[in-house]
Coordinates of C-alpha atoms and ligand atoms in Angstrom, one line a residue:
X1 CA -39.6 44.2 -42.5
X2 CA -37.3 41.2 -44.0
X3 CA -34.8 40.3 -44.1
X4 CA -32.4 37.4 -45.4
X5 CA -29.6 35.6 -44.7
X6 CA -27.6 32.3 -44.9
X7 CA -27.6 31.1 -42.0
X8 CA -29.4 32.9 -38.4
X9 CA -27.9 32.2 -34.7
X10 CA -30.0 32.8 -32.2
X11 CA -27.8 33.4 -28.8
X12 CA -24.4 34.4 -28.7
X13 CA -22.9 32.5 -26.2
X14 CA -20.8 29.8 -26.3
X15 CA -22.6 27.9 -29.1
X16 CA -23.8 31.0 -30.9
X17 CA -20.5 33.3 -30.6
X18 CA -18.7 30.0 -32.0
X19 CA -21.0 29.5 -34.8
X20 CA -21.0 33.0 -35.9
X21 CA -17.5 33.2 -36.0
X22 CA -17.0 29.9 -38.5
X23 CA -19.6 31.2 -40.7
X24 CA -18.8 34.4 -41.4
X25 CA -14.9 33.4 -41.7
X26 CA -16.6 31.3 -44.7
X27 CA -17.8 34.0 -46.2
X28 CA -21.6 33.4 -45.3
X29 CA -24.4 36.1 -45.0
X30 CA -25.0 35.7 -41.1
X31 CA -27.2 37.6 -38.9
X32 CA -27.4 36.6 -34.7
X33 CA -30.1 37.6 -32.2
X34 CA -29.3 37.9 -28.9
X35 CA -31.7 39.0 -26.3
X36 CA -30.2 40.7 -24.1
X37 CA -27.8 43.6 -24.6
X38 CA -24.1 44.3 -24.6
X39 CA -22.4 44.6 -21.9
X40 CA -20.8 47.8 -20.2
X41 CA -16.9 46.5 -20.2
X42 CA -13.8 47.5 -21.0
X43 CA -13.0 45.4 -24.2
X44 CA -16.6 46.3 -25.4
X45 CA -15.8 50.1 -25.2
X46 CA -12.9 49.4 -27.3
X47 CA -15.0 47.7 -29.8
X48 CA -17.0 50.5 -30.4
X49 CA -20.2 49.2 -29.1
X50 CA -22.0 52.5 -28.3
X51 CA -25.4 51.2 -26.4
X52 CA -24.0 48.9 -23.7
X53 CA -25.9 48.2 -20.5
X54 CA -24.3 48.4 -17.4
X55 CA -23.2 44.5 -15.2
X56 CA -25.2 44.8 -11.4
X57 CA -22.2 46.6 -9.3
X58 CA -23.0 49.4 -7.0
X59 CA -26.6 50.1 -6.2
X60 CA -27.7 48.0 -9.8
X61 CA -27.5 45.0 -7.7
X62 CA -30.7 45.8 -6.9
X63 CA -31.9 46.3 -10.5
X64 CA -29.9 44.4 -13.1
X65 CA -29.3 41.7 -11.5
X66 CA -32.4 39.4 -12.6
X67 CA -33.8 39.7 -16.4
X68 CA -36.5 37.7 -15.7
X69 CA -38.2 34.6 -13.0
X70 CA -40.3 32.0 -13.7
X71 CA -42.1 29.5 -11.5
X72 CA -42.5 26.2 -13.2
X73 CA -45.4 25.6 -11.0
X74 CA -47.1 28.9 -11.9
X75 CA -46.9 29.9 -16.0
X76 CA -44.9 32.1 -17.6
X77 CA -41.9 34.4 -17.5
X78 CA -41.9 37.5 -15.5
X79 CA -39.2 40.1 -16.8
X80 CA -38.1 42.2 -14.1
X81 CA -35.8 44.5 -16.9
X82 CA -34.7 43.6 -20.1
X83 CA -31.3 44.5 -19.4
X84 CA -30.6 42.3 -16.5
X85 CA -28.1 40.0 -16.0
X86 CA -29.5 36.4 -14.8
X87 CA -32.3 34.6 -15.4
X88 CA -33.8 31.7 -12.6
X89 CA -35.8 29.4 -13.4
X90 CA -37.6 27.8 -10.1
X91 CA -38.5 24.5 -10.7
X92 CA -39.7 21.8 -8.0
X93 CA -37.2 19.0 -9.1
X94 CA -34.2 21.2 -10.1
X95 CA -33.9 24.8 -10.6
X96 CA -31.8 26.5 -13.7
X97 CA -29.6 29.7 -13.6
X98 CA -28.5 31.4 -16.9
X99 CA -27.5 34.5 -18.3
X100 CA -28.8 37.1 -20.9
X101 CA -26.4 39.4 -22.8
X102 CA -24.7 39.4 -25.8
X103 CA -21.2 36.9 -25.3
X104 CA -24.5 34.8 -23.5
X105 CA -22.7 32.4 -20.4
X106 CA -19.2 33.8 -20.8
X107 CA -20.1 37.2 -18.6
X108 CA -21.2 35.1 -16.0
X109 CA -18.8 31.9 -15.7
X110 CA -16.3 31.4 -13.3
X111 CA -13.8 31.1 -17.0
X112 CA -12.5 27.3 -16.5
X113 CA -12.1 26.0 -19.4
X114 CA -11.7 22.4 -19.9
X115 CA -11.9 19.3 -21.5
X116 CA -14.4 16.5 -20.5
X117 CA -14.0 14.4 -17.3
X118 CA -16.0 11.4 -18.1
X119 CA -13.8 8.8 -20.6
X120 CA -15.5 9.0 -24.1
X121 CA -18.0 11.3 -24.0
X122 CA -18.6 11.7 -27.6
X123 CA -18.5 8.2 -28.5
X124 CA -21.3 5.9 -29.0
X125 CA -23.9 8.9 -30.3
X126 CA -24.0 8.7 -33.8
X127 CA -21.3 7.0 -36.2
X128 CA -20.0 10.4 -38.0
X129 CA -19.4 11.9 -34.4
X130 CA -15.8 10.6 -32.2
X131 CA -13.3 12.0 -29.9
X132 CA -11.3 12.1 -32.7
X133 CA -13.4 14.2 -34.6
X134 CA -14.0 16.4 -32.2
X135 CA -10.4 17.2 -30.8
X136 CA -8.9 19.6 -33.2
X137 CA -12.1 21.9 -32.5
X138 CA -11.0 21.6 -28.7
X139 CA -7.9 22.2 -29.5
X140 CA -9.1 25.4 -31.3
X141 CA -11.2 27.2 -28.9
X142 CA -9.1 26.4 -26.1
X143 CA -6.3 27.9 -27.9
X144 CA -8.7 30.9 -28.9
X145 CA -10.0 31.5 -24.7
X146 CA -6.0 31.9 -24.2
X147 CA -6.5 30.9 -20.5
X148 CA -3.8 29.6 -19.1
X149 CA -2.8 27.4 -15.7
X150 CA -1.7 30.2 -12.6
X151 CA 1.5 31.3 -12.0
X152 CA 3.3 32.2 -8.3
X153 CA 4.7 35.3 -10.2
X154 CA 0.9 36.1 -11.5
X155 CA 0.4 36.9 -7.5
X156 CA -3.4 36.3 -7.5
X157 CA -4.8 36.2 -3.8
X158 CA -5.7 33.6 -2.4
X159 CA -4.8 30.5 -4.2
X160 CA -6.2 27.7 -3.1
X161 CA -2.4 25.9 -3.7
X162 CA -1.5 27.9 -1.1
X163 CA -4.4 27.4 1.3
X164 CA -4.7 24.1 1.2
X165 CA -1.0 23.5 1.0
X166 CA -0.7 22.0 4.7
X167 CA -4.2 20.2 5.1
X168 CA -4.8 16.5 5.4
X169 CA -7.7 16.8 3.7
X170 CA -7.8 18.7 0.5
X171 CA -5.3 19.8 -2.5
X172 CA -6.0 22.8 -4.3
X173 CA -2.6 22.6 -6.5
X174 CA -3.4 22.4 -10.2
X175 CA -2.9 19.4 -12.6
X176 CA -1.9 19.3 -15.9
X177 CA -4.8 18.3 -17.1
X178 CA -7.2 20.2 -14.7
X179 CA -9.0 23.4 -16.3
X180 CA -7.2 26.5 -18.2
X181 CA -8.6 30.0 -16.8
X182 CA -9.6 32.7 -19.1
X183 CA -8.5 35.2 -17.3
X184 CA -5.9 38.0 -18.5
X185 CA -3.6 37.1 -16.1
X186 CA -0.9 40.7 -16.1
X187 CA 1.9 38.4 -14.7
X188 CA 3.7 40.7 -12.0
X189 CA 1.1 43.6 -12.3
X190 CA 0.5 44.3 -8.5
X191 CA -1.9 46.5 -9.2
X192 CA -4.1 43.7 -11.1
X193 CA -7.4 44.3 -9.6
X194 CA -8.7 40.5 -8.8
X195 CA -11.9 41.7 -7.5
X196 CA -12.9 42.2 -11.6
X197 CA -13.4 38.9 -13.3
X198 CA -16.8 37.1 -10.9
X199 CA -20.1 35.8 -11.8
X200 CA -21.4 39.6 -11.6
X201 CA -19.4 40.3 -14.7
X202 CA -15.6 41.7 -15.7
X203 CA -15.9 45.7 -16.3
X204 CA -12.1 45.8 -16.3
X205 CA -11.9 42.6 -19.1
X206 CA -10.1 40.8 -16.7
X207 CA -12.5 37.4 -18.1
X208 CA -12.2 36.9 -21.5
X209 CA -15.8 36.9 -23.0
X210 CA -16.8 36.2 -26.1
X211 CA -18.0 39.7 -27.4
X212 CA -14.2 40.5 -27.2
X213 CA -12.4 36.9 -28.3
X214 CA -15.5 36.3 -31.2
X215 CA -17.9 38.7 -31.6
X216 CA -16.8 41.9 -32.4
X217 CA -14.4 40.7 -35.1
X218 CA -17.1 38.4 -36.8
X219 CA -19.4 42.1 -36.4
X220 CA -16.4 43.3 -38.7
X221 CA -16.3 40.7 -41.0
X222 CA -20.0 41.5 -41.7
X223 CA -22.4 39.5 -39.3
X224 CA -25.1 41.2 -38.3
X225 CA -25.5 41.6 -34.8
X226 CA -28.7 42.5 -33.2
X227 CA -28.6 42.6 -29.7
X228 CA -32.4 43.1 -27.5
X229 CA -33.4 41.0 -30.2
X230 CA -35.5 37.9 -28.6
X231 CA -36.9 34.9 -30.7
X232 CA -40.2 34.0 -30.3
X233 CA -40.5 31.2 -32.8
X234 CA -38.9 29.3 -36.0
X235 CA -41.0 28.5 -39.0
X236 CA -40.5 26.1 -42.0
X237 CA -41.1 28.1 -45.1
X238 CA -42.6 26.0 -48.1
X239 CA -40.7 25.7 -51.2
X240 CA -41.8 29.1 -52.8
X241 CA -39.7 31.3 -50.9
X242 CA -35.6 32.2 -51.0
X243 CA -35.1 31.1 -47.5
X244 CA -36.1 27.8 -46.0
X245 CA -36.6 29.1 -42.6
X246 CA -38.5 32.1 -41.0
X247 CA -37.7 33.3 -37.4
X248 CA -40.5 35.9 -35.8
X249 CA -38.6 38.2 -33.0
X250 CA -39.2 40.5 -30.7
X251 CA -37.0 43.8 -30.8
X252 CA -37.4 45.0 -27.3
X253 CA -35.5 48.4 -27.9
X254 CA -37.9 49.6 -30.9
X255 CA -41.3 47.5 -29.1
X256 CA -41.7 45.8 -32.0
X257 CA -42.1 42.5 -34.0
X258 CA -39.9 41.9 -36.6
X259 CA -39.3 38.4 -39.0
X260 CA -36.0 37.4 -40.5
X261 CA -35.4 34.7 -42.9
X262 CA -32.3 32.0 -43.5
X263 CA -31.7 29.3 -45.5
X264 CA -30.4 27.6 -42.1
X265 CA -31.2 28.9 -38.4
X266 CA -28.7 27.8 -35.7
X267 CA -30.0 27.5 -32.1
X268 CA -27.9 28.6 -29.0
X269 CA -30.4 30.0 -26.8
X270 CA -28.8 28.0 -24.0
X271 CA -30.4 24.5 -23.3
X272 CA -33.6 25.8 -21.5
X273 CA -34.3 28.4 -24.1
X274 CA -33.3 26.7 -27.3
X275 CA -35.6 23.8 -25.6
X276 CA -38.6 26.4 -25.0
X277 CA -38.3 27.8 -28.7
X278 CA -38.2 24.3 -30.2
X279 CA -41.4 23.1 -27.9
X280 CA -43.5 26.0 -28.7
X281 CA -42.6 26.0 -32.5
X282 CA -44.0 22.5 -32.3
X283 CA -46.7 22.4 -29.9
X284 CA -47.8 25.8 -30.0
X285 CA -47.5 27.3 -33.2
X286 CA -46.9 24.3 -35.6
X287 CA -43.6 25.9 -37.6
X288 CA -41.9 22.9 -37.1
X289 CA -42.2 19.0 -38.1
X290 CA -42.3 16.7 -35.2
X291 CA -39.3 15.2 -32.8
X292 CA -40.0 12.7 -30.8
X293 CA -36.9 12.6 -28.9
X294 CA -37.7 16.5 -28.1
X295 CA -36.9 17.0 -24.3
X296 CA -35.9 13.8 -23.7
X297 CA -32.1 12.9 -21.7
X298 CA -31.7 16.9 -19.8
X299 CA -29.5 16.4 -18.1
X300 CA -27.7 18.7 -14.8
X301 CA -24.0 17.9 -14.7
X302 CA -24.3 16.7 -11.6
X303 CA -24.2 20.2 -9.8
X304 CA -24.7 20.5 -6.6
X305 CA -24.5 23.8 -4.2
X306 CA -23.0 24.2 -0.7
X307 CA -22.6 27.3 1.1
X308 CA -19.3 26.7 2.9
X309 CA -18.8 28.7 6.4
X310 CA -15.4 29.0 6.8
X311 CA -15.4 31.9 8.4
X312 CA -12.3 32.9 8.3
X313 CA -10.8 35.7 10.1
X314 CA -8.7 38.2 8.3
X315 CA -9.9 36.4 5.0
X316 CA -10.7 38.4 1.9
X317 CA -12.1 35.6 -0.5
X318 CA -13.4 38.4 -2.5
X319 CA -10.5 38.9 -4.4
X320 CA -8.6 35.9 -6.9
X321 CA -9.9 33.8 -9.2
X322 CA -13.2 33.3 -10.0
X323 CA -13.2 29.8 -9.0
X324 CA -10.1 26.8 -8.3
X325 CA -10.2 23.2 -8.8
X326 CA -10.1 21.6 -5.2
X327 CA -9.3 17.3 -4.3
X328 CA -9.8 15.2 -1.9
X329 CA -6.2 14.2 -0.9
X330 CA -7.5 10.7 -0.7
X331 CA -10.9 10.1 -2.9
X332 CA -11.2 6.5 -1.7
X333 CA -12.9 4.1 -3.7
X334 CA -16.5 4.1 -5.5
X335 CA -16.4 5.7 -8.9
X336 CA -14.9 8.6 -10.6
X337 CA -14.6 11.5 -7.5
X338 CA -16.9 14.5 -8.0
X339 CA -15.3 17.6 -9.6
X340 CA -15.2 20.1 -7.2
X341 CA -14.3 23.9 -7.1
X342 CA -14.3 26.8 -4.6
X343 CA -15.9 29.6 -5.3
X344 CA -15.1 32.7 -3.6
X345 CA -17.5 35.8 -3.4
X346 CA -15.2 37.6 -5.9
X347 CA -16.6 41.1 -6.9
X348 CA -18.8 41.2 -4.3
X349 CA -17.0 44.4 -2.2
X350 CA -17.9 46.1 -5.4
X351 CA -21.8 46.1 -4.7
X352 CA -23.9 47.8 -2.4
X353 CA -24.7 45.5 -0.1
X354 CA -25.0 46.0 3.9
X355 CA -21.7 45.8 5.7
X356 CA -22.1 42.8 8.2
X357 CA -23.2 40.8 4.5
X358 CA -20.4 42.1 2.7
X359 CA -17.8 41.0 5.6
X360 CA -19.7 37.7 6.0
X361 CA -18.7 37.5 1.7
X362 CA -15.1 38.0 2.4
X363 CA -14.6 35.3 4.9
X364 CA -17.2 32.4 3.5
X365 CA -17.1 30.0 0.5
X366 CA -18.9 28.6 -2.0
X367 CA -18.4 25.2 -2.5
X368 CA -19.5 23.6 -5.8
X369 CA -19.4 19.9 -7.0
X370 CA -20.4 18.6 -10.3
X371 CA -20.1 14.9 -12.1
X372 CA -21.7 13.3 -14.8
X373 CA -25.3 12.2 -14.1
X374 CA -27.9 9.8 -15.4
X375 CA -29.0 12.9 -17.7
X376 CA -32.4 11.3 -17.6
X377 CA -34.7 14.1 -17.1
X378 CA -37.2 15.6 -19.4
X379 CA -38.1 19.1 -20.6
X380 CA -42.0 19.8 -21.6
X381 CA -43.9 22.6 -22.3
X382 CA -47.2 22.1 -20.3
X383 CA -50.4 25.1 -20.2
X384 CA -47.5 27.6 -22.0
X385 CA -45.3 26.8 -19.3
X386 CA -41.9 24.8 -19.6
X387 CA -41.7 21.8 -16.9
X388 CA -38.5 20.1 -16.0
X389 CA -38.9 16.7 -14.6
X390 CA -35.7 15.1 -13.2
X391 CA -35.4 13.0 -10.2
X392 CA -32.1 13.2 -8.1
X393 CA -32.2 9.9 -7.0
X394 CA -31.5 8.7 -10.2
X395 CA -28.6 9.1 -10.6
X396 CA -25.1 7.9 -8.2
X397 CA -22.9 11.0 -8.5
X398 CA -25.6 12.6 -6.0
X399 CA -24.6 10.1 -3.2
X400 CA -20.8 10.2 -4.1
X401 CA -21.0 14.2 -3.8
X402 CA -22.5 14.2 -0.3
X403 CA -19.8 11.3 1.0
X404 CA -17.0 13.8 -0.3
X405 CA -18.8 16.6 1.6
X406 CA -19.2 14.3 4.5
X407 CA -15.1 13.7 4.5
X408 CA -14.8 17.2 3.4
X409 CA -16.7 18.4 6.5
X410 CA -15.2 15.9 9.2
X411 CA -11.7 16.8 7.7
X412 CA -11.7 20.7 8.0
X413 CA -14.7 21.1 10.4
X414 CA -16.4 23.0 8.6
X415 CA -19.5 21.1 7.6
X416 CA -20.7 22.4 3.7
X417 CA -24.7 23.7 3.9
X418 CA -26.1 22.2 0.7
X419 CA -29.1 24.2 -0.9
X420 CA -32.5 23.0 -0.1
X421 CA -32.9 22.0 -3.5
X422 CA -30.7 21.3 -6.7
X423 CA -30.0 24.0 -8.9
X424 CA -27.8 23.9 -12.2
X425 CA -25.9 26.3 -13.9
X426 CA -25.0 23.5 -16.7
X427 CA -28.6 22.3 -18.3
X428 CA -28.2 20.1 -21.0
X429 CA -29.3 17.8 -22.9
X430 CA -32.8 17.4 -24.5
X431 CA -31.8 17.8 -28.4
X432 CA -29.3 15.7 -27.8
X433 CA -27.3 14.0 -30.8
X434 CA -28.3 11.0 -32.0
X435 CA -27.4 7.9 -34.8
X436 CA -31.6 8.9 -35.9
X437 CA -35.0 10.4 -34.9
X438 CA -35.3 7.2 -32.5
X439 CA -32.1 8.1 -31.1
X440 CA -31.7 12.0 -30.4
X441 CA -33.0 14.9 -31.9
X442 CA -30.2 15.9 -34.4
X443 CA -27.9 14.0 -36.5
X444 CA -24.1 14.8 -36.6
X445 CA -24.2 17.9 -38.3
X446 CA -26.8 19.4 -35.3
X447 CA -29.1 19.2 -38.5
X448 CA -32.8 18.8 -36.3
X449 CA -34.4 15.4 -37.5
X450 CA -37.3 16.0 -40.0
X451 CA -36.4 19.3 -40.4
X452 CA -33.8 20.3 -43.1
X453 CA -31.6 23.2 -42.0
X454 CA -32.7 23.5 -38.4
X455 CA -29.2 23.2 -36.4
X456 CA -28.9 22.6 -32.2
X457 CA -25.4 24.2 -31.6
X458 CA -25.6 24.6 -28.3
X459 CA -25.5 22.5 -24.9
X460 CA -29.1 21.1 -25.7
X461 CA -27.3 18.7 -28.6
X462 CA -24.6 17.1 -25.7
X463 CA -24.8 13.6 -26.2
X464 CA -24.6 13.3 -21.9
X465 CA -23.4 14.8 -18.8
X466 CA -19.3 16.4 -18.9
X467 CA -18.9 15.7 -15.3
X468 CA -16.8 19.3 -15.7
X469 CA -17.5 22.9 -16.7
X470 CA -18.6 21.9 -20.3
X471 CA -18.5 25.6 -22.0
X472 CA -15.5 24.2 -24.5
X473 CA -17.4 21.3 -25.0
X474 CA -20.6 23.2 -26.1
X475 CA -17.8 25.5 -28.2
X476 CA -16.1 22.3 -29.9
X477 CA -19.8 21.3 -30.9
X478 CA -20.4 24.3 -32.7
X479 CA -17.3 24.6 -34.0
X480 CA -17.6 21.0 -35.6
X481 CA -20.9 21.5 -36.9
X482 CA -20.2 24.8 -38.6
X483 CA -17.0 23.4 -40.0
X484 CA -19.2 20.9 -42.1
X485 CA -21.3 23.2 -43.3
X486 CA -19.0 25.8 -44.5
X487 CA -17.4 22.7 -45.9
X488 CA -20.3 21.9 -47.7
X489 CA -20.9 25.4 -49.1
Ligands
LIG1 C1 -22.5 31.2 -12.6 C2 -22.0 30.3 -13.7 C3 -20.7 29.9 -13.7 C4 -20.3 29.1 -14.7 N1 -18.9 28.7 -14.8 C5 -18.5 27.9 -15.9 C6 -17.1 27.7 -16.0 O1 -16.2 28.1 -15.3 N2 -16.7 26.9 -17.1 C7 -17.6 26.4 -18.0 O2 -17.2 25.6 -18.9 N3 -19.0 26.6 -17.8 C8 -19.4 27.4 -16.8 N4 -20.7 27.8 -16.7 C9 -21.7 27.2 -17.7 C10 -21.6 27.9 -19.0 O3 -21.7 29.3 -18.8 C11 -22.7 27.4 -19.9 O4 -22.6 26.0 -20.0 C12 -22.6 28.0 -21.3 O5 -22.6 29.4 -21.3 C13 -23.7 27.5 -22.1 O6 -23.5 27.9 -23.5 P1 -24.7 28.0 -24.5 O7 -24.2 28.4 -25.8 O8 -25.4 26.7 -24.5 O9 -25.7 29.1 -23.9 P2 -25.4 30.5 -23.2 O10 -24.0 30.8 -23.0 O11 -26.3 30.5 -22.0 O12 -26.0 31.5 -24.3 C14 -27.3 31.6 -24.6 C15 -27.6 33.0 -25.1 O13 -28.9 33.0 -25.8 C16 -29.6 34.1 -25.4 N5 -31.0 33.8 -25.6 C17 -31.8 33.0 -24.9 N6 -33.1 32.9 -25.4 C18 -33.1 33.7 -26.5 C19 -34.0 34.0 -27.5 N7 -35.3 33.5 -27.4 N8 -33.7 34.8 -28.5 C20 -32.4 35.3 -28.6 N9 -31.5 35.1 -27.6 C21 -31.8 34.2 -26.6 C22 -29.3 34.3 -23.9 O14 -29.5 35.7 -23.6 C23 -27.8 34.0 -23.9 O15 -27.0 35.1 -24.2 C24 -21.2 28.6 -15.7 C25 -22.5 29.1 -15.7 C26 -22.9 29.9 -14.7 C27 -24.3 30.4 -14.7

């Protein structure tokens, strides 16, 4: 079975939803695979979705949690159920979490949206690409998230404003310029429930995701949107056929293969996916010519994991925001300070865990810091398996984060427990943009080197590191990139 379209996204989260959206408002024949499912939530139910899986509350912790795990070290994926919620990849130099679902990172994110913090992150990667350029599509999908800074009437629990409001140590009051949240915020509503809206998932709507802000109306305007529908891998079609491009899926609902044809495909698998497709069309099953910047500059964002034992009595961290900008009160000198947020538990009463856990959830912290790093690591595909390679000492904002956890530590008392071993939840990089083939992996318009109609819209094309939550940064790419091609017709 065939069929045909102008253009084919593959993922729908922030890159894919954003793409979709553009195209279709051009008037374009667009179809969108998505792996995973739609999700079991309020605004979905409205949109008339009828097969939605359910996000990992209650006992479902224990069974959609995970989609699938794979050990770098030991070949490929295991899927675990195709309706789950995260996926880990456990790698020896950095591990990668991500999300599967239609609406792709946005069920899962902590909904800060914001702007870069490094000074000219779009500059110097290829001539057609600027700040400049690239503001109005900020602008945009900002304006389209409609998050929004808190409010004292808004009454959320536990603002860090408030918590921090007498320490020496650390401000949690928000800046103008520090990150919008996505959140619908029901100024005054005191029977808000802030426990809806963590990285488990909003059933309520209380995040705003991107099946409600993009997808479903794009589904209106005639995209076709096939959920459970994975790609396995993109092929260049010779001159004899309508389409230029041919993708070759795997429609885990019906158990079957199916192939669907575009004149241009638009990766947004996420970083480590879109990377994995693009490797093993190349290496594996030859649909594609060759990049030679493939995998090349993956970078982490910097991120960097502490448990935080606060524990603090008569706390209930499991309600409020998913997540709140936090400073040092005095960052001292050496370099731009690390971005750092708290993270509480939020959601977590909601699952069915055992009690001591779940009170040990209400009284602890996560805290999270982030900055732009060397983004020098590379991505391969080695024996079927992807291998990340990326070396920690590399790159300075490592060091600055564990001085501010040092001060951070000292200042409160409570000393932050870093992870073992860094984990992400921002990969990018590794199709990055580039002035030519010698230089990145696509030009301006995401357009893949070497092979005409093949677009990157996703967080694999980011020229370097955010040193912030880059989700609107990923958005503004896509929204750029399908702005010139609708413009071109
Ligand atoms: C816990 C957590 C909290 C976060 N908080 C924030 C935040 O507050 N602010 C922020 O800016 N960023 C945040 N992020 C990061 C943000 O979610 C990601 O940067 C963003 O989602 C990446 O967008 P993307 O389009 O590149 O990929 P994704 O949003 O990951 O979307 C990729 C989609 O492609 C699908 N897919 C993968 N492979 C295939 C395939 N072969 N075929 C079909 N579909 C496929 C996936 O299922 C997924 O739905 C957070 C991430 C996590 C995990």
């Amino acid at each position: 079975m065939t069929d045909v379209y102008d253009a084919l996204v593959v993922g729908s989260g922030f890159g894919g939803a954003v793409a979709a959206d553009r195209l279709t408002r051009a008037g374009w024949r667009v179809g969108l695979v998505e792996r995973g499912p739609w999700r079991d939530t309020a605004p979905v139910r409205k949109l008339g979705i009828r097969q939605r899986a359910p996000l990992p509350y209650g006992w479902r912790v224990y069974s959609h949690f995970l989609r699938n795990i794979e050990l770098a070290s030991g070949g490929r994926a295991m899927v675990l159920n195709q309706d789950g919620l995260f996926e880990v990849f456990v790698n020896a130099d950095v591990s990668i979490l991500c999300s599967s679902g239609v609406g792709g990172g946005s069920h899962v994110y902590t909904a800060l949206n914001v702007r870069p913090s490094v000074e000219g992150f779009w500059d110097d990667c290829h001539d057609a690409v600027s700040p400049a350029a690239l503001e109005p599509h900020y602008v945009r999908v900002i304006a389209e998230m409609g998050g929004r800074h808190p409010r004292v009437a808004d009454r959320i629990p536990n603002l860090a404003s408030e918590q921090w409001r007498d320490s020496d140590v650390l401000d949690g009051t928000p800046t103008v310029e520090g990150p919008l949240h996505a959140v619908t915020f029901a100024a005054g509503n005191t029977k808000r429930d802030w426990s809806d809206g963590g990285v488990l998932g909003s059933p309520q709507g209380t995040k705003r995701t991107l099946d409600e802000v993009y997808l479903g109306a794009a589904v209106r305007r005639g995209l076709h949107l096939f959920d459970l529908h994975e790609a396995l891998g993109v092929f260049r079609l010779d001159g004899a056929h309508r389409a230029r491009w041919r993708v070759e899926v795997y429609d885990h609902r019906a158990g079957r293969h199916r192939s669907l044809r575009a004149d241009r495909v638009l990766l947004a698998a996420g970083t480590l996916n879109t990377l994995r497709l693009l490797l093993r069309s190349r290496d594996e099953l030859g649909g594609v010519a060759d990049m030679p910047g493939l995998g090349a500059r993956f970078g982490t964002n910097g991120d960097w994991f502490s448990l935080w034992p606060l524990d603090a009595r008569g706390a209930d961290f499991t309600r409020g925001l998913p997540a709140q900008v936090v400073r040092l009160r005095r960052p001292g000198r050496g370099g731009v300070p690390p971005y750092l947020l708290q993270v509480g538990f939020v959601g977590s009463s909601k699952l069915a865990l055992p009690a001591p856990l779940r009170q040990w959830c209400k009284q602890n912290l996560v805290l999270f810091a982030m900055g732009s790093d060397a983004a020098d690591g590379t991505v391969t595909m080695e024996g079927g398996a992807l291998r990340v390679r990326y070396d920690t000492r590399r790159s300075l904002i490592f060091a600055r984060i564990r001085r501010t956890l040092a001060i951070i530590g000292r200042g409160t008392g409570v000393v932050p427990r870093s992870l073992p071993s860094p984990w992400t939840v921002h990969p990018l990089g590794g199709a990055v943009v580039g002035q030519d083939a010698r230089r990145g992996v696509v030009d301006h318009r995401g357009e893949v080197y070497g092979n005409p109609g093949l677009h990157v819209v996703d967080a694999a094309a980011l020229p370097r590191s955010p040193g912030a939550p880059p989700s609107m940064s990923i958005a503004a790419w896509s929204s750029w990139v399908a702005a010139q091609l609708a413009a071109q017709g």
